[in-house]
Amino acid sequence: MIHSMTGYGEAARETDQGRLRAEIRTVNHRFFNARLRTPPGCERHHARIERWLKKSLPRGHVSYSLTLDPGDGAEPELLVDVERARAWATSLERLAAELRLDSRIGLDALIRLKGVVRSRESARPEIDIDEDDLREVT
């Protein structure tokens, strides 16, 4: 039985794809409002997860975070989009020239820009999570 609308909980489960972990934070609010963060490719599960959450938590701000750790111990393979980095660098150099700023674009700045570096896992279009595993951690 839920006694307060403010709380925190987490659960994890080992699956065929790795360790599936869900974290839920709630804050009291008059209406139900869910914010979901899931791995790329899991958007198709959002409506289902929101239904499960609303059934247990009929009101409040709910922040839900789902992660999947492959757990093979290997570091993720990084993909670098050199063309995108070049386009960013060119645009930033033009901007600096236009504004007459003395600024050099460094590697540390470029790798933080959207789409320049990503892991191979984030490039996967779909992650196949079993519904029973998903329900168990949620």
mmCIF file with all atom_site columns, C-alpha atoms in Angstrom:
data_model
loop_
_atom_site.group_PDB
_atom_site.id
_atom_site.type_symbol
_atom_site.label_atom_id
_atom_site.label_alt_id
_atom_site.label_comp_id
_atom_site.label_asym_id
_atom_site.label_entity_id
_atom_site.label_seq_id
_atom_site.pdbx_PDB_ins_code
_atom_site.Cartn_x
_atom_site.Cartn_y
_atom_site.Cartn_z
_atom_site.occupancy
_atom_site.B_iso_or_equiv
_atom_site.pdbx_formal_charge
_atom_site.auth_seq_id
_atom_site.auth_comp_id
_atom_site.auth_asym_id
_atom_site.auth_atom_id
_atom_site.pdbx_PDB_model_num
ATOM 1   C CA . MET A 1 1   ? 0.000  0.000   0.000   1.00 0.00 ? 1   MET A CA 1
ATOM 2   C CA . ILE A 1 2   ? 1.332  3.427   -0.962  1.00 0.00 ? 2   ILE A CA 1
ATOM 3   C CA . HIS A 1 3   ? 1.340  5.943   1.912   1.00 0.00 ? 3   HIS A CA 1
ATOM 4   C CA . SER A 1 4   ? 3.167  8.839   0.262   1.00 0.00 ? 4   SER A CA 1
ATOM 5   C CA . MET A 1 5   ? 3.424  10.168  -3.263  1.00 0.00 ? 5   MET A CA 1
ATOM 6   C CA . THR A 1 6   ? 7.072  11.141  -2.768  1.00 0.00 ? 6   THR A CA 1
ATOM 7   C CA . GLY A 1 7   ? 9.594  8.343   -3.056  1.00 0.00 ? 7   GLY A CA 1
ATOM 8   C CA . TYR A 1 8   ? 12.341 6.489   -4.839  1.00 0.00 ? 8   TYR A CA 1
ATOM 9   C CA . GLY A 1 9   ? 12.746 2.902   -5.947  1.00 0.00 ? 9   GLY A CA 1
ATOM 10  C CA . GLU A 1 10  ? 14.936 0.815   -8.184  1.00 0.00 ? 10  GLU A CA 1
ATOM 11  C CA . ALA A 1 11  ? 14.988 -2.740  -9.427  1.00 0.00 ? 11  ALA A CA 1
ATOM 12  C CA . ALA A 1 12  ? 17.304 -4.778  -11.637 1.00 0.00 ? 12  ALA A CA 1
ATOM 13  C CA . ARG A 1 13  ? 17.117 -8.087  -13.434 1.00 0.00 ? 13  ARG A CA 1
ATOM 14  C CA . GLU A 1 14  ? 19.595 -10.138 -15.433 1.00 0.00 ? 14  GLU A CA 1
ATOM 15  C CA . THR A 1 15  ? 18.321 -10.815 -18.959 1.00 0.00 ? 15  THR A CA 1
ATOM 16  C CA . ASP A 1 16  ? 19.689 -12.400 -22.127 1.00 0.00 ? 16  ASP A CA 1
ATOM 17  C CA . GLN A 1 17  ? 20.754 -8.916  -23.309 1.00 0.00 ? 17  GLN A CA 1
ATOM 18  C CA . GLY A 1 18  ? 22.390 -7.926  -20.014 1.00 0.00 ? 18  GLY A CA 1
ATOM 19  C CA . ARG A 1 19  ? 21.395 -6.217  -16.779 1.00 0.00 ? 19  ARG A CA 1
ATOM 20  C CA . LEU A 1 20  ? 18.077 -4.374  -17.076 1.00 0.00 ? 20  LEU A CA 1
ATOM 21  C CA . ARG A 1 21  ? 17.639 -1.669  -14.417 1.00 0.00 ? 21  ARG A CA 1
ATOM 22  C CA . ALA A 1 22  ? 14.698 0.629   -13.702 1.00 0.00 ? 22  ALA A CA 1
ATOM 23  C CA . GLU A 1 23  ? 14.735 3.623   -11.384 1.00 0.00 ? 23  GLU A CA 1
ATOM 24  C CA . ILE A 1 24  ? 11.595 5.494   -10.341 1.00 0.00 ? 24  ILE A CA 1
ATOM 25  C CA . ARG A 1 25  ? 11.391 8.828   -8.510  1.00 0.00 ? 25  ARG A CA 1
ATOM 26  C CA . THR A 1 26  ? 8.083  10.349  -7.516  1.00 0.00 ? 26  THR A CA 1
ATOM 27  C CA . VAL A 1 27  ? 7.050  13.734  -6.147  1.00 0.00 ? 27  VAL A CA 1
ATOM 28  C CA . ASN A 1 28  ? 3.599  14.642  -4.878  1.00 0.00 ? 28  ASN A CA 1
ATOM 29  C CA . HIS A 1 29  ? 1.406  16.365  -7.440  1.00 0.00 ? 29  HIS A CA 1
ATOM 30  C CA . ARG A 1 30  ? -2.311 16.666  -8.013  1.00 0.00 ? 30  ARG A CA 1
ATOM 31  C CA . PHE A 1 31  ? -2.256 14.913  -11.394 1.00 0.00 ? 31  PHE A CA 1
ATOM 32  C CA . PHE A 1 32  ? -0.303 12.045  -12.938 1.00 0.00 ? 32  PHE A CA 1
ATOM 33  C CA . ASN A 1 33  ? 2.654  13.209  -15.030 1.00 0.00 ? 33  ASN A CA 1
ATOM 34  C CA . ALA A 1 34  ? 5.269  10.696  -16.207 1.00 0.00 ? 34  ALA A CA 1
ATOM 35  C CA . ARG A 1 35  ? 8.702  11.424  -17.707 1.00 0.00 ? 35  ARG A CA 1
ATOM 36  C CA . LEU A 1 36  ? 10.318 8.350   -19.241 1.00 0.00 ? 36  LEU A CA 1
ATOM 37  C CA . ARG A 1 37  ? 13.978 7.857   -20.209 1.00 0.00 ? 37  ARG A CA 1
ATOM 38  C CA . THR A 1 38  ? 14.799 4.611   -21.959 1.00 0.00 ? 38  THR A CA 1
ATOM 39  C CA . PRO A 1 39  ? 17.606 3.314   -24.184 1.00 0.00 ? 39  PRO A CA 1
ATOM 40  C CA . PRO A 1 40  ? 17.384 4.180   -27.892 1.00 0.00 ? 40  PRO A CA 1
ATOM 41  C CA . GLY A 1 41  ? 14.962 1.842   -29.630 1.00 0.00 ? 41  GLY A CA 1
ATOM 42  C CA . CYS A 1 42  ? 12.740 1.296   -26.572 1.00 0.00 ? 42  CYS A CA 1
ATOM 43  C CA . GLU A 1 43  ? 10.271 4.074   -27.335 1.00 0.00 ? 43  GLU A CA 1
ATOM 44  C CA . ARG A 1 44  ? 7.723  1.468   -28.417 1.00 0.00 ? 44  ARG A CA 1
ATOM 45  C CA . HIS A 1 45  ? 7.410  0.415   -24.757 1.00 0.00 ? 45  HIS A CA 1
ATOM 46  C CA . HIS A 1 46  ? 6.593  3.912   -23.432 1.00 0.00 ? 46  HIS A CA 1
ATOM 47  C CA . ALA A 1 47  ? 2.782  3.607   -23.533 1.00 0.00 ? 47  ALA A CA 1
ATOM 48  C CA . ARG A 1 48  ? 2.895  0.219   -21.812 1.00 0.00 ? 48  ARG A CA 1
ATOM 49  C CA . ILE A 1 49  ? 5.288  1.458   -19.090 1.00 0.00 ? 49  ILE A CA 1
ATOM 50  C CA . GLU A 1 50  ? 3.164  4.546   -18.507 1.00 0.00 ? 50  GLU A CA 1
ATOM 51  C CA . ARG A 1 51  ? 0.039  2.369   -18.082 1.00 0.00 ? 51  ARG A CA 1
ATOM 52  C CA . TRP A 1 52  ? 1.839  0.193   -15.505 1.00 0.00 ? 52  TRP A CA 1
ATOM 53  C CA . LEU A 1 53  ? 3.052  3.252   -13.610 1.00 0.00 ? 53  LEU A CA 1
ATOM 54  C CA . LYS A 1 54  ? -0.356 4.927   -13.609 1.00 0.00 ? 54  LYS A CA 1
ATOM 55  C CA . LYS A 1 55  ? -1.986 1.764   -12.279 1.00 0.00 ? 55  LYS A CA 1
ATOM 56  C CA . SER A 1 56  ? 0.297  1.819   -9.201  1.00 0.00 ? 56  SER A CA 1
ATOM 57  C CA . LEU A 1 57  ? 0.767  5.594   -8.938  1.00 0.00 ? 57  LEU A CA 1
ATOM 58  C CA . PRO A 1 58  ? -2.486 7.318   -9.928  1.00 0.00 ? 58  PRO A CA 1
ATOM 59  C CA . ARG A 1 59  ? -1.077 10.813  -9.321  1.00 0.00 ? 59  ARG A CA 1
ATOM 60  C CA . GLY A 1 60  ? 2.205  12.654  -8.897  1.00 0.00 ? 60  GLY A CA 1
ATOM 61  C CA . HIS A 1 61  ? 5.248  13.555  -10.993 1.00 0.00 ? 61  HIS A CA 1
ATOM 62  C CA . VAL A 1 62  ? 6.936  10.272  -11.918 1.00 0.00 ? 62  VAL A CA 1
ATOM 63  C CA . SER A 1 63  ? 10.461 10.118  -13.364 1.00 0.00 ? 63  SER A CA 1
ATOM 64  C CA . TYR A 1 64  ? 11.235 6.697   -14.812 1.00 0.00 ? 64  TYR A CA 1
ATOM 65  C CA . SER A 1 65  ? 14.673 5.693   -16.076 1.00 0.00 ? 65  SER A CA 1
ATOM 66  C CA . LEU A 1 66  ? 15.447 2.373   -17.767 1.00 0.00 ? 66  LEU A CA 1
ATOM 67  C CA . THR A 1 67  ? 18.997 1.256   -18.579 1.00 0.00 ? 67  THR A CA 1
ATOM 68  C CA . LEU A 1 68  ? 20.403 -1.863  -20.179 1.00 0.00 ? 68  LEU A CA 1
ATOM 69  C CA . ASP A 1 69  ? 24.014 -2.760  -19.419 1.00 0.00 ? 69  ASP A CA 1
ATOM 70  C CA . PRO A 1 70  ? 25.340 -5.498  -21.730 1.00 0.00 ? 70  PRO A CA 1
ATOM 71  C CA . GLY A 1 71  ? 27.675 -6.461  -18.898 1.00 0.00 ? 71  GLY A CA 1
ATOM 72  C CA . ASP A 1 72  ? 30.237 -8.232  -21.051 1.00 0.00 ? 72  ASP A CA 1
ATOM 73  C CA . GLY A 1 73  ? 32.988 -6.197  -19.408 1.00 0.00 ? 73  GLY A CA 1
ATOM 74  C CA . ALA A 1 74  ? 34.112 -4.717  -22.700 1.00 0.00 ? 74  ALA A CA 1
ATOM 75  C CA . GLU A 1 75  ? 34.119 -1.000  -23.276 1.00 0.00 ? 75  GLU A CA 1
ATOM 76  C CA . PRO A 1 76  ? 31.595 0.104   -25.883 1.00 0.00 ? 76  PRO A CA 1
ATOM 77  C CA . GLU A 1 77  ? 32.973 0.580   -29.372 1.00 0.00 ? 77  GLU A CA 1
ATOM 78  C CA . LEU A 1 78  ? 32.923 4.252   -30.275 1.00 0.00 ? 78  LEU A CA 1
ATOM 79  C CA . LEU A 1 79  ? 31.928 5.523   -33.690 1.00 0.00 ? 79  LEU A CA 1
ATOM 80  C CA . VAL A 1 80  ? 33.303 8.905   -34.771 1.00 0.00 ? 80  VAL A CA 1
ATOM 81  C CA . ASP A 1 81  ? 31.539 10.834  -37.524 1.00 0.00 ? 81  ASP A CA 1
ATOM 82  C CA . VAL A 1 82  ? 34.486 12.739  -39.020 1.00 0.00 ? 82  VAL A CA 1
ATOM 83  C CA . GLU A 1 83  ? 32.335 14.518  -41.611 1.00 0.00 ? 83  GLU A CA 1
ATOM 84  C CA . ARG A 1 84  ? 29.989 15.806  -38.919 1.00 0.00 ? 84  ARG A CA 1
ATOM 85  C CA . ALA A 1 85  ? 32.963 16.943  -36.804 1.00 0.00 ? 85  ALA A CA 1
ATOM 86  C CA . ARG A 1 86  ? 34.390 18.747  -39.838 1.00 0.00 ? 86  ARG A CA 1
ATOM 87  C CA . ALA A 1 87  ? 31.044 20.456  -40.491 1.00 0.00 ? 87  ALA A CA 1
ATOM 88  C CA . TRP A 1 88  ? 30.786 21.554  -36.852 1.00 0.00 ? 88  TRP A CA 1
ATOM 89  C CA . ALA A 1 89  ? 34.372 22.872  -36.870 1.00 0.00 ? 89  ALA A CA 1
ATOM 90  C CA . THR A 1 90  ? 33.807 24.810  -40.096 1.00 0.00 ? 90  THR A CA 1
ATOM 91  C CA . SER A 1 91  ? 30.580 26.349  -38.789 1.00 0.00 ? 91  SER A CA 1
ATOM 92  C CA . LEU A 1 92  ? 32.163 27.316  -35.487 1.00 0.00 ? 92  LEU A CA 1
ATOM 93  C CA . GLU A 1 93  ? 35.218 28.820  -37.214 1.00 0.00 ? 93  GLU A CA 1
ATOM 94  C CA . ARG A 1 94  ? 32.932 30.904  -39.453 1.00 0.00 ? 94  ARG A CA 1
ATOM 95  C CA . LEU A 1 95  ? 30.991 32.062  -36.406 1.00 0.00 ? 95  LEU A CA 1
ATOM 96  C CA . ALA A 1 96  ? 34.197 33.044  -34.594 1.00 0.00 ? 96  ALA A CA 1
ATOM 97  C CA . ALA A 1 97  ? 35.374 34.986  -37.671 1.00 0.00 ? 97  ALA A CA 1
ATOM 98  C CA . GLU A 1 98  ? 31.995 36.692  -38.093 1.00 0.00 ? 98  GLU A CA 1
ATOM 99  C CA . LEU A 1 99  ? 31.979 37.793  -34.454 1.00 0.00 ? 99  LEU A CA 1
ATOM 100 C CA . ARG A 1 100 ? 35.698 38.611  -34.557 1.00 0.00 ? 100 ARG A CA 1
ATOM 101 C CA . LEU A 1 101 ? 36.434 36.248  -31.710 1.00 0.00 ? 101 LEU A CA 1
ATOM 102 C CA . ASP A 1 102 ? 39.879 34.825  -31.145 1.00 0.00 ? 102 ASP A CA 1
ATOM 103 C CA . SER A 1 103 ? 38.852 31.249  -30.567 1.00 0.00 ? 103 SER A CA 1
ATOM 104 C CA . ARG A 1 104 ? 40.359 27.909  -31.522 1.00 0.00 ? 104 ARG A CA 1
ATOM 105 C CA . ILE A 1 105 ? 38.055 24.925  -31.621 1.00 0.00 ? 105 ILE A CA 1
ATOM 106 C CA . GLY A 1 106 ? 39.650 22.048  -29.738 1.00 0.00 ? 106 GLY A CA 1
ATOM 107 C CA . LEU A 1 107 ? 39.013 18.333  -29.818 1.00 0.00 ? 107 LEU A CA 1
ATOM 108 C CA . ASP A 1 108 ? 37.503 18.440  -26.326 1.00 0.00 ? 108 ASP A CA 1
ATOM 109 C CA . ALA A 1 109 ? 34.793 20.809  -27.604 1.00 0.00 ? 109 ALA A CA 1
ATOM 110 C CA . LEU A 1 110 ? 34.158 18.911  -30.845 1.00 0.00 ? 110 LEU A CA 1
ATOM 111 C CA . ILE A 1 111 ? 33.595 15.511  -29.233 1.00 0.00 ? 111 ILE A CA 1
ATOM 112 C CA . ARG A 1 112 ? 30.857 16.987  -27.037 1.00 0.00 ? 112 ARG A CA 1
ATOM 113 C CA . LEU A 1 113 ? 28.797 18.205  -29.977 1.00 0.00 ? 113 LEU A CA 1
ATOM 114 C CA . LYS A 1 114 ? 25.728 16.268  -31.027 1.00 0.00 ? 114 LYS A CA 1
ATOM 115 C CA . GLY A 1 115 ? 26.362 13.345  -33.336 1.00 0.00 ? 115 GLY A CA 1
ATOM 116 C CA . VAL A 1 116 ? 30.167 13.516  -33.452 1.00 0.00 ? 116 VAL A CA 1
ATOM 117 C CA . VAL A 1 117 ? 30.870 10.543  -31.151 1.00 0.00 ? 117 VAL A CA 1
ATOM 118 C CA . ARG A 1 118 ? 28.465 7.762   -30.226 1.00 0.00 ? 118 ARG A CA 1
ATOM 119 C CA . SER A 1 119 ? 28.678 4.178   -29.105 1.00 0.00 ? 119 SER A CA 1
ATOM 120 C CA . ARG A 1 120 ? 27.763 1.308   -31.390 1.00 0.00 ? 120 ARG A CA 1
ATOM 121 C CA . GLU A 1 121 ? 25.006 0.353   -28.917 1.00 0.00 ? 121 GLU A CA 1
ATOM 122 C CA . SER A 1 122 ? 23.299 3.716   -29.403 1.00 0.00 ? 122 SER A CA 1
ATOM 123 C CA . ALA A 1 123 ? 23.362 3.128   -33.169 1.00 0.00 ? 123 ALA A CA 1
ATOM 124 C CA . ARG A 1 124 ? 21.167 0.038   -32.836 1.00 0.00 ? 124 ARG A CA 1
ATOM 125 C CA . PRO A 1 125 ? 17.660 0.808   -34.095 1.00 0.00 ? 125 PRO A CA 1
ATOM 126 C CA . GLU A 1 126 ? 15.799 -1.605  -31.768 1.00 0.00 ? 126 GLU A CA 1
ATOM 127 C CA . ILE A 1 127 ? 16.575 -3.225  -28.458 1.00 0.00 ? 127 ILE A CA 1
ATOM 128 C CA . ASP A 1 128 ? 14.544 -6.383  -27.996 1.00 0.00 ? 128 ASP A CA 1
ATOM 129 C CA . ILE A 1 129 ? 13.526 -6.363  -24.331 1.00 0.00 ? 129 ILE A CA 1
ATOM 130 C CA . ASP A 1 130 ? 11.237 -9.143  -23.169 1.00 0.00 ? 130 ASP A CA 1
ATOM 131 C CA . GLU A 1 131 ? 7.952  -7.750  -21.835 1.00 0.00 ? 131 GLU A CA 1
ATOM 132 C CA . ASP A 1 132 ? 8.074  -9.987  -18.736 1.00 0.00 ? 132 ASP A CA 1
ATOM 133 C CA . ASP A 1 133 ? 11.571 -8.711  -17.880 1.00 0.00 ? 133 ASP A CA 1
ATOM 134 C CA . LEU A 1 134 ? 10.429 -5.134  -18.429 1.00 0.00 ? 134 LEU A CA 1
ATOM 135 C CA . ARG A 1 135 ? 7.356  -5.582  -16.241 1.00 0.00 ? 135 ARG A CA 1
ATOM 136 C CA . GLU A 1 136 ? 9.429  -7.246  -13.504 1.00 0.00 ? 136 GLU A CA 1
ATOM 137 C CA . VAL A 1 137 ? 11.814 -4.293  -13.131 1.00 0.00 ? 137 VAL A CA 1
ATOM 138 C CA . THR A 1 138 ? 9.043  -1.720  -13.491 1.00 0.00 ? 138 THR A CA 1
#
